[in-house]
Amino acid sequence: RRVHGGFTLELFESMALLLRAARCALLCRFSPVTTRTLQTSAPRFTSAALVSVHPYRSHTCGELTRKQEGQPVRLCGWLHNVRSLGSGLVFCVLRDAHGTTQIVLDPNNVNHLEIIKKTPLESVVLIDGAVRLRPAGQSNSQMHTGDIEVVVSDIQVTSKFQAAIISEMNEETRLHHRILDLRGASLQSNLRARSAVTNACRQALLAQKFIEVETPTLFKSTPEGAREFLVPTRTKGKFYALVQSPQQYKQMLMVGGVERYFQIARCYRDEGGRADRQPEFTQVDVEMAFCTAKDVQNVMERVVQEAWASCGLTLPPAPFRRVTFTEVMTRYGSDKPDTRFGMEIQNLTTALASTQARVLAKKPDDTDFTVQGICARGLGHLADKKVDPKIQDEAKRGGSGGAVVIAVDEAGRLVSPIVKFFSEIEKAALLSTFNAKPGDLILICAGRQLPTLTSLGRLRGFCISQFPASVLESVPPFDVMWVERFPMFETNDQGGLSSVHHPFTAPAPDCVKFLESDPLNVMSQAYDLVVNGVEIGGGSIRIHDPDFQFRVLNEFLGISESKIEQQFGHLLDALRHGAPPHGGMALGLDRLVMLLCNAPSLKDVIAFPKTSTGNDLLVGSPSTPTDDQLAEYHIQIK
């Protein structure tokens, strides 16, 4: 630190650098903006002038506007594109997570031009320069930085892109090269939305006096409806199971006096092969004591309202509409319908009671037989041989034998091979029941009640997917409802009973008396939150009486006493310690963000997703363990 006339040498150097930077900025600011040329005599703006600001950047690539005109800046980001004009000018676009900025290179600076020429796109480049306004008429309204450009005084390549160029980005390639995919604007936007939604949910719950509690990921094997991931231990014959949900832990928290719990929980289910499912997923998990179903719903309505607001969107005002499971199945054939498009199911059993069409005729002694149908406005063109297989496939997936497809022609007549078996009265009844107009499509299914309704629900979803953009734009943006009073039990493949939700769900008080005589008609205190035909969350009031919980597991679900003790003994023991009435809910965060971002897949809102078969193509998992690892965990592969 040598002193010259009272000034340190460091001060002299700093002043010199600032003067050089200012000179460069002034030349840029006052040079004619009507021409795309740079003065070759412009002084070099050195990187050292901005070291005191930041070694890599003074601003982000999405930050600069007219306000920074004439200022020296440093930018660092990925080289997005390069283009040359006939005049010799070279323009680059530099990109980071915040946006893009246009960079202008001096055509007389051979060194800079050579650097850019040899630098592959997607390399990381550091730019020093000064901000100037773009020439009149050359602003880009599509860019936040579209009014300015940065005139380069120094350029450095900090990291060169060395991978092979990818010519085609199908889904498998995207997952294999996820690092590159993450740089895209869509995924960047979705991940930021996910962060905002997560924070909004957390803050909404904290504001309602919930506390965030982490529960273990390593659990024990218990039947909760899906296959589990087992985790071996070094103790021979002992395995953990990854939690499918924090369900039992959060109930034990209620017994422990926590009263209001939440967690942004990671959950794991081995559902390989199911479309648009992930083996690991995230849910906003909530539980509260001394509550009714309505109390839980009131809390969660505030949470989802805040989640929507964090993305600049608005849901219909609370309280949300409430409908029963029976009502939505009868009217829409689904427990998670999108009701914005109408197409309610109509019962045609009476109207076609005497039909000569055998596929719609009632079978002898079939007391559960029904004929039902829907009408899709303006989709008569789908009554086509090329489309029909898709319609039949959807109907069969719902459990029926297929669907009768009828179009309404321009004269208002029914058009289908089956129409010749209809009487004039039956034709008139169909047109009247659906108020069918020329160009409409009528779909009819017949058979047992539940598969018939389910098939029409699937066909209804298929029709919604076929509506043109004009129809989609004409309906409200969001359709939100609570679906309540689900059946407590359903029949499984072995002829016994299974829980529709999970075995800890309490029955509706008015249905307890039917448990012994008619368990399939017992409704539960379960509820799902549905938005635009997507179930974004579900919950229930829990069983808090240990004796009744044992009865449900043993008498109704057929689990032996020894297995109950082995798999649920800890929960029953907790309930015996004075369990408060409690209930809760979980929001599927991945699916919620997918809906808010209007993303086509869950993979588009998760940073590192897996394939439908559970493979991580980026890192190559799952992988094969070594022989030593297998021996340590007492495992033999056959």
XYZ file of C-alpha atoms in Angstrom:
638
model
C 0.000 0.000 0.000
C 2.361 2.736 -1.282
C 1.161 6.321 -0.743
C 1.561 8.989 -3.458
C 0.701 12.516 -2.331
C -1.764 11.282 0.271
C -3.508 8.819 -2.084
C -2.969 5.082 -2.069
C -1.953 3.267 -5.237
C -5.161 1.197 -4.948
C -7.231 4.374 -5.145
C -5.374 5.545 -8.274
C -5.987 2.173 -9.954
C -9.677 2.164 -9.040
C -10.162 5.720 -10.326
C -8.448 4.831 -13.603
C -10.662 1.812 -14.106
C -13.820 3.805 -13.364
C -12.800 6.545 -15.806
C -12.231 3.986 -18.537
C -15.613 2.391 -17.841
C -17.333 5.782 -17.889
C -15.688 6.677 -21.186
C -16.904 3.454 -22.768
C -20.426 4.059 -21.474
C -20.494 7.638 -22.772
C -19.309 6.591 -26.223
C -22.050 3.982 -26.334
C -24.706 6.373 -25.017
C -24.023 9.208 -27.403
C -23.086 7.231 -30.517
C -25.732 7.479 -33.272
C -28.500 4.937 -32.697
C -29.648 5.018 -36.308
C -26.712 2.939 -37.469
C -25.631 -0.587 -36.473
C -21.900 0.216 -36.311
C -19.424 0.585 -33.476
C -16.501 2.953 -33.345
C -13.320 0.928 -33.561
C -11.568 3.466 -31.375
C -13.856 2.803 -28.416
C -11.708 2.018 -25.365
C -11.698 -1.511 -23.987
C -13.913 -1.851 -20.916
C -11.991 -4.184 -18.643
C -13.509 -6.803 -16.383
C -11.682 -5.450 -13.350
C -13.987 -2.433 -13.198
C -16.834 -4.612 -12.009
C -14.993 -7.002 -9.706
C -16.138 -4.961 -6.735
C -19.746 -5.564 -7.832
C -19.586 -9.306 -8.461
C -17.042 -11.572 -10.139
C -19.639 -13.034 -12.501
C -22.438 -10.539 -13.044
C -23.734 -7.118 -12.106
C -27.207 -7.873 -13.458
C -29.191 -10.882 -14.607
C -30.024 -11.450 -18.258
C -33.661 -10.561 -17.629
C -33.094 -7.370 -15.692
C -31.777 -4.600 -17.938
C -34.130 -1.883 -19.241
C -33.941 1.707 -20.449
C -33.115 2.752 -16.891
C -29.649 1.243 -17.233
C -28.816 3.063 -20.495
C -25.138 3.985 -20.570
C -24.218 1.902 -17.527
C -21.332 -0.585 -17.529
C -22.609 -4.087 -16.882
C -21.382 -7.613 -16.550
C -23.562 -10.532 -17.635
C -22.956 -14.241 -17.409
C -25.133 -16.968 -18.848
C -25.619 -19.530 -21.570
C -25.032 -18.659 -25.213
C -28.562 -19.022 -26.573
C -28.062 -18.117 -30.238
C -25.740 -16.250 -32.602
C -26.683 -14.438 -35.803
C -24.697 -12.391 -38.284
C -25.908 -9.533 -40.500
C -24.599 -8.736 -43.930
C -22.949 -5.583 -42.567
C -20.611 -7.736 -40.510
C -22.374 -7.115 -37.222
C -22.740 -10.164 -34.978
C -25.527 -10.458 -32.421
C -25.737 -12.984 -29.599
C -28.447 -13.728 -27.114
C -27.292 -14.530 -23.607
C -29.692 -16.464 -21.362
C -29.905 -17.237 -17.664
C -32.715 -18.318 -15.353
C -34.159 -14.797 -15.354
C -34.396 -14.037 -19.063
C -32.393 -13.104 -22.155
C -30.344 -10.121 -23.309
C -29.133 -9.230 -26.788
C -25.377 -8.768 -27.080
C -23.689 -6.782 -29.898
C -20.127 -7.554 -31.007
C -17.803 -5.067 -32.694
C -17.305 -6.298 -36.292
C -13.734 -4.937 -36.198
C -12.751 -6.889 -33.085
C -11.411 -10.031 -34.725
C -10.587 -11.613 -31.371
C -14.177 -11.387 -30.097
C -15.608 -12.645 -33.362
C -13.240 -15.612 -33.349
C -14.156 -16.477 -29.751
C -17.863 -16.526 -30.573
C -17.287 -18.453 -33.796
C -15.542 -21.242 -31.876
C -17.960 -21.290 -28.946
C -20.803 -23.845 -29.156
C -24.303 -22.822 -28.176
C -25.175 -23.586 -24.524
C -21.653 -22.701 -23.414
C -21.355 -20.363 -20.428
C -20.113 -16.932 -21.483
C -19.182 -13.868 -19.424
C -19.731 -10.482 -21.067
C -18.534 -7.043 -20.014
C -19.952 -4.071 -21.828
C -22.272 -1.099 -21.692
C -26.020 -0.755 -22.130
C -27.422 1.220 -25.046
C -30.890 1.627 -26.490
C -31.733 -0.350 -29.586
C -32.220 1.682 -32.777
C -35.664 3.103 -33.433
C -38.109 0.453 -34.610
C -35.915 -2.441 -33.532
C -37.225 -3.001 -29.999
C -38.514 -6.487 -29.181
C -41.721 -6.415 -27.152
C -41.448 -10.170 -26.533
C -38.373 -9.637 -24.336
C -38.332 -7.792 -21.011
C -34.924 -6.492 -22.122
C -36.169 -5.793 -25.659
C -35.513 -2.041 -25.563
C -31.775 -2.374 -24.985
C -28.676 -4.256 -26.050
C -25.241 -4.612 -24.505
C -22.212 -3.473 -26.493
C -19.354 -5.871 -25.766
C -15.998 -4.653 -24.484
C -14.767 -7.989 -23.160
C -15.868 -11.578 -23.562
C -14.775 -14.764 -21.821
C -15.902 -18.369 -22.203
C -16.066 -19.714 -18.667
C -17.361 -23.188 -19.566
C -17.637 -24.716 -23.031
C -20.515 -27.008 -24.023
C -18.802 -30.293 -24.882
C -21.700 -32.751 -25.236
C -23.067 -34.103 -28.490
C -25.688 -32.031 -30.285
C -29.208 -33.421 -29.798
C -31.273 -33.288 -32.963
C -34.548 -34.737 -31.660
C -35.985 -34.249 -28.177
C -38.581 -36.971 -27.584
C -39.608 -37.816 -24.016
C -36.930 -40.456 -23.498
C -34.229 -38.113 -24.788
C -35.523 -35.307 -22.598
C -35.300 -37.485 -19.491
C -31.876 -38.809 -20.436
C -30.606 -35.235 -20.988
C -32.675 -33.662 -18.227
C -29.959 -31.096 -17.487
C -30.490 -29.491 -20.886
C -34.250 -29.844 -20.633
C -34.235 -27.966 -17.324
C -32.724 -24.929 -19.051
C -35.882 -24.486 -21.142
C -38.272 -21.648 -20.334
C -41.207 -23.995 -19.704
C -39.544 -26.104 -17.014
C -37.910 -23.040 -15.459
C -41.326 -21.404 -15.183
C -42.981 -24.547 -13.817
C -40.348 -25.069 -11.133
C -40.694 -21.469 -10.003
C -44.462 -21.886 -9.878
C -44.000 -25.041 -7.815
C -41.816 -23.153 -5.363
C -44.381 -20.352 -5.087
C -47.255 -22.806 -4.581
C -45.356 -24.753 -1.921
C -44.549 -21.577 -0.038
C -48.138 -20.326 -0.322
C -49.493 -23.579 1.139
C -46.978 -23.461 3.961
C -47.740 -19.848 4.842
C -51.509 -20.413 4.699
C -51.229 -23.275 7.194
C -48.832 -21.442 9.498
C -51.274 -18.518 9.526
C -53.957 -20.922 10.766
C -51.730 -22.038 13.679
C -50.588 -25.341 12.202
C -47.057 -26.474 12.993
C -44.744 -28.225 10.549
C -43.559 -31.608 11.818
C -41.375 -34.063 9.928
C -42.238 -37.748 10.200
C -40.053 -40.752 9.303
C -39.614 -41.946 5.741
C -38.441 -45.395 6.835
C -41.571 -47.120 8.134
C -42.854 -50.679 8.342
C -44.853 -52.692 5.841
C -48.598 -52.088 6.224
C -51.365 -52.627 3.658
C -52.472 -49.188 2.418
C -53.648 -50.049 -1.077
C -50.470 -49.939 -3.181
C -47.243 -51.901 -3.399
C -44.496 -50.662 -1.129
C -40.799 -50.147 -1.637
C -38.913 -52.396 0.765
C -35.572 -51.280 2.179
C -33.266 -54.036 3.485
C -31.293 -53.683 6.702
C -28.117 -55.394 7.848
C -30.212 -57.334 10.341
C -31.053 -60.568 8.596
C -34.711 -60.813 7.576
C -35.588 -57.255 8.654
C -36.844 -54.664 6.170
C -38.131 -51.136 6.299
C -40.865 -49.965 3.955
C -40.847 -46.452 2.518
C -43.969 -44.612 3.633
C -46.854 -44.501 1.189
C -48.077 -41.518 3.220
C -47.542 -40.177 6.759
C -51.072 -41.359 7.615
C -50.401 -43.367 10.754
C -47.686 -41.083 12.074
C -49.896 -38.016 11.791
C -52.741 -39.774 13.607
C -50.309 -40.620 16.404
C -49.281 -36.946 16.466
C -52.915 -36.091 17.202
C -52.913 -38.544 20.128
C -49.646 -36.918 21.203
C -51.391 -33.567 21.558
C -49.959 -31.758 18.522
C -53.540 -30.923 17.394
C -52.622 -29.028 14.191
C -49.932 -30.633 12.032
C -48.760 -30.216 8.471
C -45.845 -31.387 6.382
C -44.612 -31.091 2.798
C -44.215 -34.853 2.698
C -42.365 -37.160 0.337
C -44.289 -40.376 -0.307
C -43.464 -43.588 -2.159
C -45.645 -46.119 -3.980
C -44.583 -48.856 -6.355
C -47.106 -48.258 -9.132
C -44.859 -49.153 -12.057
C -46.635 -49.241 -15.398
C -49.420 -46.798 -14.485
C -49.524 -43.862 -16.843
C -48.670 -40.432 -15.447
C -47.726 -41.701 -11.993
C -44.434 -41.226 -10.195
C -43.008 -43.727 -7.671
C -42.017 -40.834 -5.411
C -44.283 -37.857 -5.039
C -44.994 -34.913 -2.755
C -48.112 -34.035 -0.839
C -49.186 -31.195 1.432
C -50.183 -33.343 4.392
C -52.537 -31.967 7.077
C -54.152 -33.342 10.228
C -56.115 -31.641 12.999
C -57.792 -32.692 16.243
C -61.249 -31.844 17.616
C -62.624 -31.175 14.154
C -65.450 -32.001 11.800
C -65.142 -32.633 8.070
C -66.289 -29.071 7.439
C -63.516 -27.716 9.677
C -60.888 -29.515 7.608
C -62.487 -28.349 4.372
C -62.547 -24.720 5.557
C -58.820 -24.886 6.303
C -57.980 -26.450 2.949
C -60.142 -24.002 1.000
C -57.960 -21.203 2.300
C -54.829 -23.167 1.409
C -55.831 -23.774 -2.202
C -57.063 -20.196 -2.596
C -53.581 -19.032 -1.605
C -51.972 -21.586 -3.922
C -53.979 -20.224 -6.852
C -53.190 -16.633 -5.891
C -49.449 -17.406 -5.861
C -49.752 -18.104 -9.601
C -51.848 -15.018 -10.291
C -55.040 -17.072 -10.632
C -58.382 -16.990 -8.855
C -60.688 -19.790 -7.751
C -64.434 -19.371 -7.204
C -65.099 -17.942 -3.728
C -65.332 -20.263 -0.739
C -67.202 -22.214 0.474
C -66.845 -24.517 -2.504
C -69.740 -26.504 -3.910
C -70.395 -29.832 -2.153
C -71.840 -32.870 -3.928
C -72.146 -36.504 -2.928
C -70.412 -39.460 -4.545
C -73.783 -40.910 -5.528
C -74.833 -37.679 -7.236
C -71.688 -37.243 -9.354
C -71.642 -40.902 -10.371
C -75.286 -40.750 -11.416
C -74.957 -37.486 -13.323
C -71.405 -37.711 -14.694
C -70.194 -41.313 -14.310
C -67.096 -40.219 -12.369
C -66.158 -39.347 -8.799
C -64.021 -36.498 -10.171
C -66.045 -34.934 -12.998
C -65.368 -31.737 -14.899
C -68.878 -30.283 -14.871
C -68.140 -27.209 -17.010
C -69.187 -28.976 -20.221
C -72.605 -30.296 -19.254
C -73.126 -33.682 -20.945
C -75.038 -35.097 -17.997
C -75.925 -38.782 -18.186
C -79.565 -39.481 -19.059
C -81.414 -42.632 -18.017
C -82.908 -44.271 -21.131
C -84.069 -47.508 -19.487
C -87.757 -46.654 -19.716
C -87.570 -44.965 -23.134
C -85.911 -48.061 -24.668
C -87.636 -50.698 -22.550
C -89.229 -52.347 -25.621
C -86.424 -51.771 -28.115
C -85.641 -54.390 -30.717
C -81.940 -53.502 -30.544
C -80.570 -56.546 -28.743
C -77.446 -54.821 -27.381
C -79.735 -52.463 -25.472
C -82.376 -54.997 -24.446
C -82.769 -56.044 -20.839
C -81.618 -59.544 -19.973
C -84.104 -61.829 -18.192
C -84.015 -61.549 -14.390
C -81.323 -58.834 -14.510
C -82.499 -56.500 -11.760
C -79.419 -54.245 -12.021
C -79.813 -53.611 -15.767
C -79.855 -50.030 -17.034
C -79.553 -48.106 -20.319
C -77.877 -44.702 -20.058
C -76.453 -42.167 -22.500
C -74.809 -38.793 -23.056
C -74.961 -36.192 -25.834
C -71.846 -34.280 -26.915
C -72.651 -31.014 -28.682
C -71.061 -30.577 -32.096
C -69.076 -33.837 -32.052
C -71.180 -35.783 -34.548
C -68.143 -36.112 -36.792
C -66.672 -38.583 -34.261
C -69.207 -41.171 -35.473
C -66.564 -42.337 -37.880
C -64.974 -45.730 -38.485
C -61.541 -44.332 -37.664
C -62.660 -42.876 -34.330
C -65.075 -45.638 -33.307
C -62.341 -48.022 -32.028
C -61.200 -45.332 -29.579
C -64.760 -44.857 -28.359
C -65.272 -48.590 -27.925
C -61.973 -48.918 -26.087
C -62.923 -46.185 -23.622
C -66.296 -47.824 -22.985
C -64.714 -51.225 -22.369
C -62.165 -49.728 -19.995
C -65.097 -48.609 -17.873
C -66.444 -52.151 -17.655
C -69.235 -52.199 -20.229
C -69.283 -54.258 -23.413
C -69.033 -51.206 -25.657
C -71.012 -48.173 -26.752
C -73.706 -47.420 -29.303
C -72.576 -44.452 -31.405
C -75.211 -42.239 -33.053
C -74.772 -38.981 -34.974
C -77.456 -36.378 -35.647
C -77.362 -35.258 -39.297
C -78.160 -31.836 -40.752
C -81.831 -32.751 -41.037
C -81.986 -33.690 -37.356
C -82.180 -37.431 -38.030
C -80.366 -40.153 -36.097
C -77.620 -41.807 -38.125
C -76.257 -45.208 -37.047
C -76.600 -48.853 -38.099
C -78.599 -49.495 -34.911
C -81.242 -46.891 -35.741
C -83.112 -49.368 -38.000
C -84.062 -51.292 -34.843
C -85.600 -48.213 -33.190
C -89.265 -47.353 -33.512
C -90.294 -43.822 -34.416
C -91.358 -43.304 -30.801
C -87.912 -44.413 -29.575
C -86.157 -42.108 -32.050
C -88.278 -39.182 -30.916
C -87.598 -40.051 -27.267
C -83.833 -39.984 -27.824
C -83.925 -36.632 -29.618
C -86.196 -35.180 -26.956
C -84.296 -36.555 -23.935
C -81.005 -35.077 -25.110
C -82.484 -32.033 -26.863
C -80.206 -33.190 -29.671
C -79.361 -30.821 -32.526
C -77.758 -31.356 -35.945
C -74.076 -32.157 -35.553
C -74.428 -33.704 -32.068
C -73.113 -37.087 -30.956
C -75.125 -39.533 -28.819
C -73.359 -42.341 -26.952
C -75.318 -45.109 -25.188
C -74.176 -47.915 -22.882
C -76.224 -50.699 -21.325
C -75.639 -53.285 -18.596
C -75.124 -53.277 -14.856
C -75.444 -49.896 -13.184
C -71.881 -49.178 -12.007
C -69.933 -50.256 -15.123
C -72.478 -48.525 -17.359
C -72.085 -45.226 -15.505
C -68.311 -45.616 -15.304
C -68.075 -46.267 -19.051
C -70.121 -43.179 -19.830
C -67.904 -41.193 -17.472
C -64.860 -42.248 -19.477
C -66.636 -41.467 -22.760
C -67.557 -38.075 -21.380
C -63.892 -37.388 -20.630
C -62.944 -38.523 -24.129
C -65.481 -36.139 -25.659
C -64.149 -33.227 -23.576
C -60.677 -33.926 -24.949
C -62.086 -33.651 -28.489
C -63.764 -30.268 -28.092
C -62.209 -27.461 -30.173
C -60.373 -24.585 -28.514
C -63.400 -22.313 -28.957
C -65.446 -24.533 -26.629
C -62.646 -24.780 -24.049
C -62.309 -20.993 -24.042
C -66.038 -20.453 -23.556
C -66.298 -22.249 -20.208
C -65.191 -20.933 -16.779
C -61.454 -21.426 -16.148
C -61.960 -23.460 -12.977
C -64.633 -25.839 -11.755
C -64.083 -26.736 -8.101
C -66.111 -28.977 -5.806
C -65.991 -31.201 -2.761
C -67.134 -34.759 -3.423
C -68.382 -36.270 -0.156
C -69.962 -39.400 1.324
C -67.980 -42.019 -0.520
C -68.831 -45.670 0.150
C -66.821 -46.993 3.070
C -66.263 -50.407 1.449
C -66.170 -52.000 -1.984
C -66.007 -55.605 -3.142
C -62.511 -56.864 -3.998
C -61.484 -59.523 -6.512
C -61.692 -62.232 -3.845
C -65.294 -61.374 -3.015
C -64.447 -59.766 0.311
C -64.494 -56.131 1.388
C -61.801 -53.511 0.843
C -61.652 -49.902 2.010
C -62.505 -47.369 -0.678
C -60.152 -44.803 0.882
C -58.127 -46.402 3.700
C -59.040 -48.533 6.727
C -58.829 -45.617 9.167
C -61.761 -43.691 7.623
C -64.776 -43.247 9.892
C -68.311 -44.076 8.716
C -70.959 -41.389 8.384
C -72.873 -41.273 11.703
C -76.211 -41.952 10.000
C -74.833 -45.132 8.385
C -73.299 -46.886 11.397
C -76.522 -48.840 11.935
C -76.091 -50.518 8.515
C -72.585 -51.862 9.151
C -73.716 -55.339 10.123
C -76.590 -55.771 7.683
C -75.468 -53.879 4.556
C -71.811 -52.744 4.715
C -71.626 -51.929 0.973
C -74.229 -49.211 1.475
C -72.405 -47.585 4.387
C -71.148 -44.121 3.467
C -67.961 -42.741 4.972
C -66.797 -39.348 6.202
C -64.380 -39.105 3.292
C -64.069 -36.147 0.935
C -62.102 -35.323 -2.209
C -61.314 -31.903 -3.639
C -61.801 -31.879 -7.425
C -60.776 -29.103 -9.829
C -61.520 -29.369 -13.570
C -61.948 -33.116 -13.346
C -58.678 -33.609 -11.445
C -58.622 -34.894 -7.876
C -56.070 -32.614 -6.240
C -56.572 -33.925 -2.715
C -58.525 -36.157 -0.420
C -59.096 -36.798 3.254
C -61.491 -38.003 5.901
C -62.483 -37.988 9.521
C -60.607 -40.860 11.188
C -61.707 -43.624 13.512
C -60.472 -42.628 16.963
C -62.056 -45.479 18.953
C -59.535 -48.371 19.246
C -62.204 -51.073 19.625
C -64.128 -49.905 16.574
C -60.898 -49.614 14.576
C -60.096 -53.230 15.469
C -63.573 -54.322 14.325
C -63.168 -52.618 10.950
C -59.811 -54.280 10.379
C -60.870 -57.702 11.635
C -64.591 -58.218 10.984
C -65.067 -56.194 7.811
C -61.669 -56.278 6.098
C -60.903 -59.826 7.198
C -57.421 -59.171 8.640
C -56.439 -61.721 11.279
C -55.732 -60.683 14.863
C -52.066 -61.631 14.546
C -51.617 -59.496 11.414
C -53.491 -56.617 12.993
C -51.116 -56.737 15.932
C -48.105 -57.021 13.644
C -49.101 -54.293 11.183
C -51.319 -51.921 13.177
C -50.562 -52.688 16.823
C -48.702 -49.412 17.271
C -51.702 -47.380 16.033
C -54.264 -49.274 18.107
C -52.054 -48.875 21.162
C -51.833 -45.126 20.507
C -55.620 -44.872 20.205
C -55.948 -46.522 23.628
C -54.120 -43.589 25.194
C -57.045 -41.210 24.842
C -57.308 -40.247 21.186
C -59.101 -37.002 20.319
C -61.572 -36.946 17.422
C -59.445 -36.020 14.432
C -59.340 -35.787 10.666
C -57.213 -34.481 7.883
C -56.367 -34.303 4.235
C -53.499 -34.351 1.757
C -53.098 -32.274 -1.390
C -51.126 -33.860 -4.216
C -48.581 -31.116 -4.817
C -47.311 -32.502 -8.131
C -50.785 -32.771 -9.636
C -51.820 -29.419 -8.180
C -48.868 -27.656 -9.820
C -49.485 -29.533 -13.082
C -53.027 -28.136 -13.109
C -51.928 -24.584 -12.274
C -49.209 -24.611 -14.939
C -51.494 -26.283 -17.490
C -48.700 -28.802 -17.981
C -49.389 -31.955 -20.008
C -47.664 -34.329 -17.576
C -46.414 -34.674 -14.026
C -42.926 -34.949 -15.514
C -43.198 -31.306 -16.534
C -43.448 -30.041 -12.948
C -40.827 -32.296 -11.312
C -37.130 -31.496 -11.636
C -35.911 -35.086 -11.953
C -38.849 -37.365 -12.784
C -38.786 -41.068 -13.527
C -40.351 -42.982 -16.386
C -43.667 -44.788 -15.949
C -41.648 -47.928 -15.179
C -39.721 -46.151 -12.415
C -36.408 -45.596 -14.210
C -34.297 -42.474 -13.815
C -32.654 -42.198 -17.219
C -30.408 -39.325 -16.164
C -28.473 -41.198 -13.476
C -29.308 -44.768 -14.482
C -31.309 -45.888 -11.475
C -32.320 -48.369 -10.271
C -28.896 -49.984 -10.540
C -27.456 -53.418 -9.811
C -25.863 -53.831 -6.358
C -22.471 -55.438 -5.919
C -22.071 -58.937 -4.517
C -20.602 -57.443 -1.329
C -23.649 -55.221 -0.852
C -26.001 -58.152 -1.356
C -24.058 -60.239 1.157
C -24.067 -57.414 3.710
C -27.858 -57.240 3.507
C -28.332 -61.037 3.410
C -29.924 -60.957 -0.048
C -29.685 -63.554 -2.797
C -30.863 -62.838 -6.338
C -32.378 -65.851 -8.073
